[in-house]
JSON list of C-alpha atoms in Angstrom, two decimals:
[
{"chain": "A", "resi": 1163, "resn": "MET", "atom": "CA", "xyz": [26.50, -24.55, 58.64]},
{"chain": "A", "resi": 1164, "resn": "LYS", "atom": "CA", "xyz": [28.61, -24.60, 55.53]},
{"chain": "A", "resi": 1165, "resn": "ALA", "atom": "CA", "xyz": [28.33, -21.65, 53.16]},
{"chain": "A", "resi": 1166, "resn": "TRP", "atom": "CA", "xyz": [27.15, -23.81, 50.42]},
{"chain": "A", "resi": 1167, "resn": "ILE", "atom": "CA", "xyz": [24.26, -25.33, 52.42]},
{"chain": "A", "resi": 1168, "resn": "PHE", "atom": "CA", "xyz": [23.25, -21.93, 53.70]},
{"chain": "A", "resi": 1169, "resn": "CYS", "atom": "CA", "xyz": [23.15, -20.34, 50.08]},
{"chain": "A", "resi": 1170, "resn": "ALA", "atom": "CA", "xyz": [21.02, -23.44, 48.87]},
{"chain": "A", "resi": 1171, "resn": "ALA", "atom": "CA", "xyz": [18.74, -22.88, 51.58]},
{"chain": "A", "resi": 1172, "resn": "VAL", "atom": "CA", "xyz": [18.11, -19.30, 50.96]},
{"chain": "A", "resi": 1173, "resn": "TRP", "atom": "CA", "xyz": [17.79, -20.19, 47.10]},
{"chain": "A", "resi": 1174, "resn": "LEU", "atom": "CA", "xyz": [15.30, -22.73, 47.86]},
{"chain": "A", "resi": 1175, "resn": "GLY", "atom": "CA", "xyz": [13.38, -20.81, 50.28]},
{"chain": "A", "resi": 1176, "resn": "SER", "atom": "CA", "xyz": [13.12, -17.95, 47.55]},
{"chain": "A", "resi": 1177, "resn": "LEU", "atom": "CA", "xyz": [11.65, -20.55, 45.24]},
{"chain": "A", "resi": 1178, "resn": "ALA", "atom": "CA", "xyz": [8.96, -21.58, 47.62]},
{"chain": "A", "resi": 1179, "resn": "TRP", "atom": "CA", "xyz": [8.26, -17.95, 48.42]},
{"chain": "A", "resi": 1180, "resn": "GLY", "atom": "CA", "xyz": [7.89, -16.95, 44.58]},
{"chain": "A", "resi": 1181, "resn": "SER", "atom": "CA", "xyz": [5.80, -20.15, 43.75]},
{"chain": "A", "resi": 1182, "resn": "VAL", "atom": "CA", "xyz": [3.27, -19.40, 46.78]},
{"chain": "A", "resi": 1183, "resn": "CYS", "atom": "CA", "xyz": [3.34, -15.49, 46.97]},
{"chain": "A", "resi": 1184, "resn": "SER", "atom": "CA", "xyz": [3.92, -14.55, 43.53]},
{"chain": "A", "resi": 1185, "resn": "SER", "atom": "CA", "xyz": [2.52, -15.69, 40.14]},
{"chain": "A", "resi": 1186, "resn": "THR", "atom": "CA", "xyz": [3.57, -15.36, 36.44]},
{"chain": "A", "resi": 1187, "resn": "PHE", "atom": "CA", "xyz": [0.32, -12.98, 36.09]},
{"chain": "A", "resi": 1188, "resn": "TYR", "atom": "CA", "xyz": [0.55, -11.16, 39.56]},
{"chain": "A", "resi": 1189, "resn": "PRO", "atom": "CA", "xyz": [4.34, -10.61, 40.39]},
{"chain": "A", "resi": 1190, "resn": "THR", "atom": "CA", "xyz": [4.72, -9.18, 43.92]},
{"chain": "A", "resi": 1191, "resn": "GLU", "atom": "CA", "xyz": [8.54, -8.79, 44.35]},
{"chain": "A", "resi": 1192, "resn": "ALA", "atom": "CA", "xyz": [9.68, -6.29, 46.63]},
{"chain": "A", "resi": 1193, "resn": "ASP", "atom": "CA", "xyz": [11.59, -4.23, 44.21]},
{"chain": "A", "resi": 1194, "resn": "LEU", "atom": "CA", "xyz": [8.70, -3.77, 41.69]},
{"chain": "A", "resi": 1195, "resn": "ARG", "atom": "CA", "xyz": [6.72, -0.55, 41.44]},
{"chain": "A", "resi": 1196, "resn": "TRP", "atom": "CA", "xyz": [3.36, 0.07, 39.70]},
{"chain": "A", "resi": 1197, "resn": "ARG", "atom": "CA", "xyz": [1.85, 3.54, 38.94]},
{"chain": "A", "resi": 1198, "resn": "TYR", "atom": "CA", "xyz": [-1.74, 3.58, 38.19]},
{"chain": "A", "resi": 1199, "resn": "ARG", "atom": "CA", "xyz": [-4.34, 6.41, 37.50]},
{"chain": "A", "resi": 1200, "resn": "ASN", "atom": "CA", "xyz": [-7.92, 6.13, 38.76]},
{"chain": "A", "resi": 1201, "resn": "LEU", "atom": "CA", "xyz": [-10.06, 6.80, 35.66]},
{"chain": "A", "resi": 1202, "resn": "GLY", "atom": "CA", "xyz": [-12.91, 8.18, 37.50]},
{"chain": "A", "resi": 1203, "resn": "ASP", "atom": "CA", "xyz": [-11.28, 11.04, 39.30]},
{"chain": "A", "resi": 1204, "resn": "ASN", "atom": "CA", "xyz": [-7.47, 11.06, 37.95]},
{"chain": "A", "resi": 1205, "resn": "GLN", "atom": "CA", "xyz": [-5.96, 10.23, 41.42]},
{"chain": "A", "resi": 1206, "resn": "VAL", "atom": "CA", "xyz": [-2.49, 8.57, 40.99]},
{"chain": "A", "resi": 1207, "resn": "TYR", "atom": "CA", "xyz": [-0.97, 6.12, 43.13]},
{"chain": "A", "resi": 1208, "resn": "THR", "atom": "CA", "xyz": [1.94, 3.82, 43.57]},
{"chain": "A", "resi": 1209, "resn": "GLN", "atom": "CA", "xyz": [1.51, 0.23, 44.45]},
{"chain": "A", "resi": 1210, "resn": "SER", "atom": "CA", "xyz": [4.25, -2.13, 45.86]},
{"chain": "A", "resi": 1211, "resn": "PHE", "atom": "CA", "xyz": [4.64, -5.17, 47.90]},
{"chain": "A", "resi": 1212, "resn": "THR", "atom": "CA", "xyz": [6.56, -6.12, 51.21]},
{"chain": "A", "resi": 1213, "resn": "ARG", "atom": "CA", "xyz": [6.95, -9.46, 52.59]},
{"chain": "A", "resi": 1214, "resn": "THR", "atom": "CA", "xyz": [5.63, -9.54, 56.32]},
{"chain": "A", "resi": 1215, "resn": "GLY", "atom": "CA", "xyz": [6.12, -13.49, 57.06]},
{"chain": "A", "resi": 1216, "resn": "ALA", "atom": "CA", "xyz": [6.48, -16.70, 55.61]},
{"chain": "A", "resi": 1217, "resn": "ASP", "atom": "CA", "xyz": [3.08, -16.70, 54.07]},
{"chain": "A", "resi": 1218, "resn": "SER", "atom": "CA", "xyz": [2.01, -13.02, 54.18]},
{"chain": "A", "resi": 1219, "resn": "LEU", "atom": "CA", "xyz": [2.25, -9.82, 51.98]},
{"chain": "A", "resi": 1220, "resn": "LEU", "atom": "CA", "xyz": [1.57, -6.23, 52.70]},
{"chain": "A", "resi": 1221, "resn": "GLU", "atom": "CA", "xyz": [0.50, -4.23, 49.73]},
{"chain": "A", "resi": 1222, "resn": "GLN", "atom": "CA", "xyz": [0.75, -0.34, 49.97]},
{"chain": "A", "resi": 1223, "resn": "ARG", "atom": "CA", "xyz": [-1.02, 2.13, 47.51]},
{"chain": "A", "resi": 1224, "resn": "ARG", "atom": "CA", "xyz": [0.59, 5.43, 48.10]},
{"chain": "A", "resi": 1225, "resn": "TYR", "atom": "CA", "xyz": [-1.58, 8.47, 47.16]},
{"chain": "A", "resi": 1226, "resn": "THR", "atom": "CA", "xyz": [-0.36, 12.17, 47.47]},
{"chain": "A", "resi": 1227, "resn": "ASP", "atom": "CA", "xyz": [-2.41, 12.56, 50.70]},
{"chain": "A", "resi": 1228, "resn": "ARG", "atom": "CA", "xyz": [-2.64, 9.00, 51.96]},
{"chain": "A", "resi": 1229, "resn": "THR", "atom": "CA", "xyz": [-1.51, 5.38, 52.05]},
{"chain": "A", "resi": 1230, "resn": "GLU", "atom": "CA", "xyz": [-3.85, 2.52, 51.92]},
{"chain": "A", "resi": 1231, "resn": "THR", "atom": "CA", "xyz": [-2.42, -1.07, 53.06]},
{"chain": "A", "resi": 1232, "resn": "THR", "atom": "CA", "xyz": [-3.98, -4.50, 52.40]},
{"chain": "A", "resi": 1233, "resn": "GLN", "atom": "CA", "xyz": [-2.77, -7.80, 54.08]},
{"chain": "A", "resi": 1234, "resn": "TRP", "atom": "CA", "xyz": [-2.42, -10.81, 51.70]},
{"chain": "A", "resi": 1235, "resn": "THR", "atom": "CA", "xyz": [-1.97, -14.42, 52.82]},
{"chain": "A", "resi": 1236, "resn": "CYS", "atom": "CA", "xyz": [-0.19, -16.74, 50.48]},
{"chain": "A", "resi": 1237, "resn": "THR", "atom": "CA", "xyz": [-1.40, -20.22, 50.15]},
{"chain": "A", "resi": 1238, "resn": "PRO", "atom": "CA", "xyz": [-0.73, -23.13, 47.69]},
{"chain": "A", "resi": 1239, "resn": "GLU", "atom": "CA", "xyz": [-3.97, -22.22, 45.76]},
{"chain": "A", "resi": 1240, "resn": "GLY", "atom": "CA", "xyz": [-3.33, -18.35, 45.40]},
{"chain": "A", "resi": 1241, "resn": "LEU", "atom": "CA", "xyz": [-3.39, -15.14, 47.22]},
{"chain": "A", "resi": 1242, "resn": "ARG", "atom": "CA", "xyz": [-6.31, -14.34, 49.75]},
{"chain": "A", "resi": 1243, "resn": "ILE", "atom": "CA", "xyz": [-7.59, -11.27, 51.39]},
{"chain": "A", "resi": 1244, "resn": "LEU", "atom": "CA", "xyz": [-10.01, -10.93, 54.52]},
{"chain": "A", "resi": 1245, "resn": "PRO", "atom": "CA", "xyz": [-10.60, -7.24, 55.20]},
{"chain": "A", "resi": 1246, "resn": "GLU", "atom": "CA", "xyz": [-10.28, -6.15, 58.82]},
{"chain": "A", "resi": 1247, "resn": "GLY", "atom": "CA", "xyz": [-12.72, -3.70, 60.54]},
{"chain": "A", "resi": 1248, "resn": "GLU", "atom": "CA", "xyz": [-15.91, -2.30, 59.97]},
{"chain": "A", "resi": 1249, "resn": "ILE", "atom": "CA", "xyz": [-16.64, -0.87, 56.60]},
{"chain": "A", "resi": 1250, "resn": "SER", "atom": "CA", "xyz": [-19.33, 2.28, 56.73]},
{"chain": "A", "resi": 1251, "resn": "PHE", "atom": "CA", "xyz": [-21.76, 3.29, 54.33]},
{"chain": "A", "resi": 1252, "resn": "PRO", "atom": "CA", "xyz": [-24.81, 5.56, 54.56]},
{"chain": "A", "resi": 1253, "resn": "GLY", "atom": "CA", "xyz": [-27.18, 3.97, 57.19]},
{"chain": "A", "resi": 1254, "resn": "GLY", "atom": "CA", "xyz": [-24.98, 1.28, 58.16]},
{"chain": "A", "resi": 1255, "resn": "SER", "atom": "CA", "xyz": [-21.92, -0.50, 58.28]},
{"chain": "A", "resi": 1256, "resn": "MET", "atom": "CA", "xyz": [-20.51, -4.14, 57.54]},
{"chain": "A", "resi": 1257, "resn": "ARG", "atom": "CA", "xyz": [-17.55, -6.41, 58.07]},
{"chain": "A", "resi": 1258, "resn": "PHE", "atom": "CA", "xyz": [-15.99, -9.28, 56.10]},
{"chain": "A", "resi": 1259, "resn": "THR", "atom": "CA", "xyz": [-16.17, -12.56, 58.29]},
{"chain": "A", "resi": 1260, "resn": "LYS", "atom": "CA", "xyz": [-14.87, -15.29, 56.24]},
{"chain": "A", "resi": 1261, "resn": "LEU", "atom": "CA", "xyz": [-13.38, -15.89, 52.63]},
{"chain": "A", "resi": 1262, "resn": "THR", "atom": "CA", "xyz": [-13.87, -19.12, 50.78]},
{"chain": "A", "resi": 1263, "resn": "GLY", "atom": "CA", "xyz": [-11.64, -19.36, 47.66]},
{"chain": "A", "resi": 1264, "resn": "VAL", "atom": "CA", "xyz": [-8.76, -17.28, 46.67]},
{"chain": "A", "resi": 1265, "resn": "ILE", "atom": "CA", "xyz": [-8.55, -13.74, 45.01]},
{"chain": "A", "resi": 1266, "resn": "ILE", "atom": "CA", "xyz": [-5.41, -14.43, 42.76]},
{"chain": "A", "resi": 1267, "resn": "PRO", "atom": "CA", "xyz": [-5.33, -17.92, 41.93]},
{"chain": "A", "resi": 1268, "resn": "LYS", "atom": "CA", "xyz": [-1.96, -20.14, 41.40]},
{"chain": "A", "resi": 1269, "resn": "SER", "atom": "CA", "xyz": [-0.07, -19.82, 38.19]},
{"chain": "A", "resi": 1270, "resn": "GLU", "atom": "CA", "xyz": [-1.72, -22.99, 36.70]},
{"chain": "A", "resi": 1271, "resn": "THR", "atom": "CA", "xyz": [-4.91, -21.30, 36.32]},
{"chain": "A", "resi": 1272, "resn": "TRP", "atom": "CA", "xyz": [-3.52, -18.35, 34.10]},
{"chain": "A", "resi": 1273, "resn": "LYS", "atom": "CA", "xyz": [-4.57, -19.51, 30.85]},
{"chain": "A", "resi": 1274, "resn": "VAL", "atom": "CA", "xyz": [-7.67, -19.01, 28.33]},
{"chain": "A", "resi": 1275, "resn": "GLY", "atom": "CA", "xyz": [-10.35, -20.89, 29.98]},
{"chain": "A", "resi": 1276, "resn": "GLY", "atom": "CA", "xyz": [-9.11, -20.48, 33.48]},
{"chain": "A", "resi": 1277, "resn": "ARG", "atom": "CA", "xyz": [-11.88, -20.15, 36.04]},
{"chain": "A", "resi": 1278, "resn": "TRP", "atom": "CA", "xyz": [-12.01, -19.38, 39.88]},
{"chain": "A", "resi": 1279, "resn": "VAL", "atom": "CA", "xyz": [-14.65, -18.39, 42.39]},
{"chain": "A", "resi": 1280, "resn": "TYR", "atom": "CA", "xyz": [-14.33, -16.90, 45.62]},
{"chain": "A", "resi": 1281, "resn": "ARG", "atom": "CA", "xyz": [-17.07, -15.75, 48.33]},
{"chain": "A", "resi": 1282, "resn": "TYR", "atom": "CA", "xyz": [-17.17, -13.41, 51.11]},
{"chain": "A", "resi": 1283, "resn": "GLU", "atom": "CA", "xyz": [-19.62, -13.94, 54.30]},
{"chain": "A", "resi": 1284, "resn": "LEU", "atom": "CA", "xyz": [-20.84, -10.73, 55.51]},
{"chain": "A", "resi": 1285, "resn": "LYS", "atom": "CA", "xyz": [-22.29, -9.31, 59.00]},
{"chain": "A", "resi": 1286, "resn": "GLY", "atom": "CA", "xyz": [-23.18, -5.83, 60.02]},
{"chain": "A", "resi": 1287, "resn": "ARG", "atom": "CA", "xyz": [-25.98, -3.39, 60.68]},
{"chain": "A", "resi": 1288, "resn": "VAL", "atom": "CA", "xyz": [-28.44, -1.46, 58.71]},
{"chain": "A", "resi": 1289, "resn": "ALA", "atom": "CA", "xyz": [-30.61, 1.08, 60.61]},
{"chain": "A", "resi": 1290, "resn": "VAL", "atom": "CA", "xyz": [-31.67, -0.86, 63.78]},
{"chain": "A", "resi": 1291, "resn": "PHE", "atom": "CA", "xyz": [-31.45, -4.35, 62.05]},
{"chain": "A", "resi": 1292, "resn": "ASP", "atom": "CA", "xyz": [-28.52, -6.81, 62.25]},
{"chain": "A", "resi": 1293, "resn": "LEU", "atom": "CA", "xyz": [-28.02, -8.32, 59.02]},
{"chain": "A", "resi": 1294, "resn": "SER", "atom": "CA", "xyz": [-25.71, -11.09, 57.48]},
{"chain": "A", "resi": 1295, "resn": "GLY", "atom": "CA", "xyz": [-25.13, -11.86, 53.94]},
{"chain": "A", "resi": 1296, "resn": "PHE", "atom": "CA", "xyz": [-22.49, -12.89, 51.30]},
{"chain": "A", "resi": 1297, "resn": "LEU", "atom": "CA", "xyz": [-20.78, -11.67, 48.17]},
{"chain": "A", "resi": 1298, "resn": "GLU", "atom": "CA", "xyz": [-19.66, -14.10, 45.57]},
{"chain": "A", "resi": 1299, "resn": "VAL", "atom": "CA", "xyz": [-17.42, -13.38, 42.73]},
{"chain": "A", "resi": 1300, "resn": "GLU", "atom": "CA", "xyz": [-16.82, -15.85, 39.48]},
{"chain": "A", "resi": 1301, "resn": "ASN", "atom": "CA", "xyz": [-13.98, -15.13, 37.49]},
{"chain": "A", "resi": 1302, "resn": "ARG", "atom": "CA", "xyz": [-13.24, -16.32, 33.77]},
{"chain": "A", "resi": 1303, "resn": "ILE", "atom": "CA", "xyz": [-10.39, -15.74, 31.59]},
{"chain": "A", "resi": 1304, "resn": "VAL", "atom": "CA", "xyz": [-12.25, -15.36, 28.25]},
{"chain": "A", "resi": 1305, "resn": "THR", "atom": "CA", "xyz": [-9.25, -14.53, 25.84]},
{"chain": "A", "resi": 1306, "resn": "ARG", "atom": "CA", "xyz": [-5.87, -13.20, 25.19]},
{"chain": "A", "resi": 1307, "resn": "GLU", "atom": "CA", "xyz": [-5.59, -9.97, 23.49]},
{"chain": "A", "resi": 1308, "resn": "THR", "atom": "CA", "xyz": [-3.42, -6.82, 23.04]},
{"chain": "A", "resi": 1309, "resn": "ILE", "atom": "CA", "xyz": [-4.40, -3.73, 25.02]},
{"chain": "A", "resi": 1310, "resn": "THR", "atom": "CA", "xyz": [-3.02, -0.25, 25.06]},
{"chain": "A", "resi": 1311, "resn": "VAL", "atom": "CA", "xyz": [-2.94, 1.82, 28.20]},
{"chain": "A", "resi": 1312, "resn": "ALA", "atom": "CA", "xyz": [-0.72, 4.91, 29.32]},
{"chain": "A", "resi": 1313, "resn": "ALA", "atom": "CA", "xyz": [1.95, 2.79, 30.29]},
{"chain": "A", "resi": 1314, "resn": "GLY", "atom": "CA", "xyz": [2.32, 1.19, 26.61]},
{"chain": "A", "resi": 1315, "resn": "GLN", "atom": "CA", "xyz": [1.13, -1.93, 24.92]},
{"chain": "A", "resi": 1316, "resn": "PHE", "atom": "CA", "xyz": [0.79, -5.22, 26.41]},
{"chain": "A", "resi": 1317, "resn": "GLU", "atom": "CA", "xyz": [-0.34, -8.65, 25.50]},
{"chain": "A", "resi": 1318, "resn": "ALA", "atom": "CA", "xyz": [-2.71, -9.68, 28.36]},
{"chain": "A", "resi": 1319, "resn": "LEU", "atom": "CA", "xyz": [-5.45, -12.14, 29.53]},
{"chain": "A", "resi": 1320, "resn": "ARG", "atom": "CA", "xyz": [-8.91, -10.65, 29.77]},
{"chain": "A", "resi": 1321, "resn": "VAL", "atom": "CA", "xyz": [-10.65, -11.65, 33.01]},
{"chain": "A", "resi": 1322, "resn": "GLU", "atom": "CA", "xyz": [-14.40, -11.11, 33.02]},
{"chain": "A", "resi": 1323, "resn": "ALA", "atom": "CA", "xyz": [-15.81, -11.13, 36.63]},
{"chain": "A", "resi": 1324, "resn": "VAL", "atom": "CA", "xyz": [-19.26, -11.40, 37.76]},
{"chain": "A", "resi": 1325, "resn": "PHE", "atom": "CA", "xyz": [-20.51, -10.34, 41.48]},
{"chain": "A", "resi": 1326, "resn": "ARG", "atom": "CA", "xyz": [-23.86, -11.35, 43.12]},
{"chain": "A", "resi": 1327, "resn": "GLY", "atom": "CA", "xyz": [-24.62, -11.44, 46.67]},
{"chain": "A", "resi": 1328, "resn": "GLU", "atom": "CA", "xyz": [-27.17, -10.37, 49.35]},
{"chain": "A", "resi": 1329, "resn": "PHE", "atom": "CA", "xyz": [-27.09, -7.89, 52.14]},
{"chain": "A", "resi": 1330, "resn": "GLY", "atom": "CA", "xyz": [-30.49, -6.66, 52.96]},
{"chain": "A", "resi": 1331, "resn": "ILE", "atom": "CA", "xyz": [-30.60, -6.00, 49.07]},
{"chain": "A", "resi": 1332, "resn": "GLY", "atom": "CA", "xyz": [-29.34, -7.82, 46.32]},
{"chain": "A", "resi": 1333, "resn": "LEU", "atom": "CA", "xyz": [-25.52, -7.15, 45.37]},
{"chain": "A", "resi": 1334, "resn": "SER", "atom": "CA", "xyz": [-24.66, -7.32, 41.62]},
{"chain": "A", "resi": 1335, "resn": "GLY", "atom": "CA", "xyz": [-22.15, -6.11, 39.23]},
{"chain": "A", "resi": 1336, "resn": "LYS", "atom": "CA", "xyz": [-19.30, -7.06, 36.78]},
{"chain": "A", "resi": 1337, "resn": "ALA", "atom": "CA", "xyz": [-15.65, -6.08, 36.08]},
{"chain": "A", "resi": 1338, "resn": "THR", "atom": "CA", "xyz": [-13.11, -6.66, 33.42]},
{"chain": "A", "resi": 1339, "resn": "TYR", "atom": "CA", "xyz": [-9.42, -6.98, 34.17]},
{"chain": "A", "resi": 1340, "resn": "TRP", "atom": "CA", "xyz": [-6.51, -7.10, 31.93]},
{"chain": "A", "resi": 1341, "resn": "PHE", "atom": "CA", "xyz": [-3.32, -9.06, 33.24]},
{"chain": "A", "resi": 1342, "resn": "ALA", "atom": "CA", "xyz": [-0.15, -9.06, 31.50]},
{"chain": "A", "resi": 1343, "resn": "GLU", "atom": "CA", "xyz": [2.49, -11.76, 32.06]},
{"chain": "A", "resi": 1344, "resn": "GLY", "atom": "CA", "xyz": [5.31, -10.48, 34.28]},
{"chain": "A", "resi": 1345, "resn": "VAL", "atom": "CA", "xyz": [3.29, -7.14, 35.06]},
{"chain": "A", "resi": 1346, "resn": "GLY", "atom": "CA", "xyz": [0.19, -7.98, 36.53]},
{"chain": "A", "resi": 1347, "resn": "VAL", "atom": "CA", "xyz": [-2.98, -5.66, 36.15]},
{"chain": "A", "resi": 1348, "resn": "VAL", "atom": "CA", "xyz": [-2.62, -3.16, 33.49]},
{"chain": "A", "resi": 1349, "resn": "LYS", "atom": "CA", "xyz": [-6.23, -2.12, 33.51]},
{"chain": "A", "resi": 1350, "resn": "GLN", "atom": "CA", "xyz": [-9.55, -2.55, 35.18]},
{"chain": "A", "resi": 1351, "resn": "VAL", "atom": "CA", "xyz": [-13.11, -1.74, 34.67]},
{"chain": "A", "resi": 1352, "resn": "SER", "atom": "CA", "xyz": [-16.04, -2.42, 37.15]},
{"chain": "A", "resi": 1353, "resn": "GLU", "atom": "CA", "xyz": [-19.56, -1.29, 37.93]},
{"chain": "A", "resi": 1354, "resn": "SER", "atom": "CA", "xyz": [-21.73, -2.49, 40.53]},
{"chain": "A", "resi": 1355, "resn": "ASN", "atom": "CA", "xyz": [-24.81, -1.46, 42.67]},
{"chain": "A", "resi": 1356, "resn": "PHE", "atom": "CA", "xyz": [-22.39, -1.10, 45.58]},
{"chain": "A", "resi": 1357, "resn": "GLY", "atom": "CA", "xyz": [-19.66, 0.73, 44.05]},
{"chain": "A", "resi": 1358, "resn": "GLY", "atom": "CA", "xyz": [-16.88, 0.26, 41.42]},
{"chain": "A", "resi": 1359, "resn": "GLN", "atom": "CA", "xyz": [-13.23, 1.11, 40.50]},
{"chain": "A", "resi": 1360, "resn": "SER", "atom": "CA", "xyz": [-11.67, 1.59, 37.17]},
{"chain": "A", "resi": 1361, "resn": "SER", "atom": "CA", "xyz": [-7.81, 2.27, 36.66]},
{"chain": "A", "resi": 1362, "resn": "GLU", "atom": "CA", "xyz": [-5.01, 1.98, 34.22]},
{"chain": "A", "resi": 1363, "resn": "LEU", "atom": "CA", "xyz": [-1.34, 1.28, 34.51]},
{"chain": "A", "resi": 1364, "resn": "ILE", "atom": "CA", "xyz": [0.94, 4.46, 33.59]},
{"chain": "A", "resi": 1365, "resn": "ALA", "atom": "CA", "xyz": [4.45, 3.17, 34.74]},
{"chain": "A", "resi": 1366, "resn": "PHE", "atom": "CA", "xyz": [5.93, -0.12, 35.71]},
{"chain": "A", "resi": 1367, "resn": "GLY", "atom": "CA", "xyz": [9.30, -0.99, 36.67]},
{"chain": "A", "resi": 1368, "resn": "ARG", "atom": "CA", "xyz": [12.10, -1.66, 39.57]}
]
C-alpha cells in the first residue's frame, strides 16, 4: 500500500471514530483528562477514556483508593452503557438487562430544545421475591448559560433529566447537568429515591 493511501485510511478512520465515539459536548479523546470533586463527600477523581475497539470505549475514574471502569458502546445515534453484574442494595440486588436509546446523543442533538430518552429494563430479587422493572430517563436541553465551577467559568448547555421507573417500589428523581462545548460535563446535581450524585469539574486539559 502506498504511503499516501495508508495515511488517508488512518485519517478517515480517525474521522469515523471521532464522529461516532466523541461529540462536541462530550469529547472522549485519549489524551484528555478531567478532574472532578464529588460535592457530597469531597472525594476527588480523575476521568479518562481509552479506545478498546472499533466501536467501544473504556472510561476510567481514578480515586485515591480505587479505580472504577465503565464500558461504553459507540453507535451512530450516540454512546450507550449497559452495566454488567449484580448491583447490591439493602435487602436485595438487581441487574440491568436491556437498554433502549442512548445515554449521550449524537452531536446534532446538542442545541437548546434537544431531547432524548433512554430506558433500562431491570431484573433482580428483594427478600424472597424475584422482580422485574424499568428505569426511564427523559433529558431536555433547556437553555445555554454561564456557569462557574472550580475549574473556571464556562458557557454551557443545561440539561434537565427526569427519572421514573418501577422495581417493587416506584423509582423517581431528577438531575441537572451542565455540558460545555469541547469539555463535556462541568457540573451535575442529582437527587432521587434510589440515590444521587453531585460533582463539579476542578481541572481539565491534555
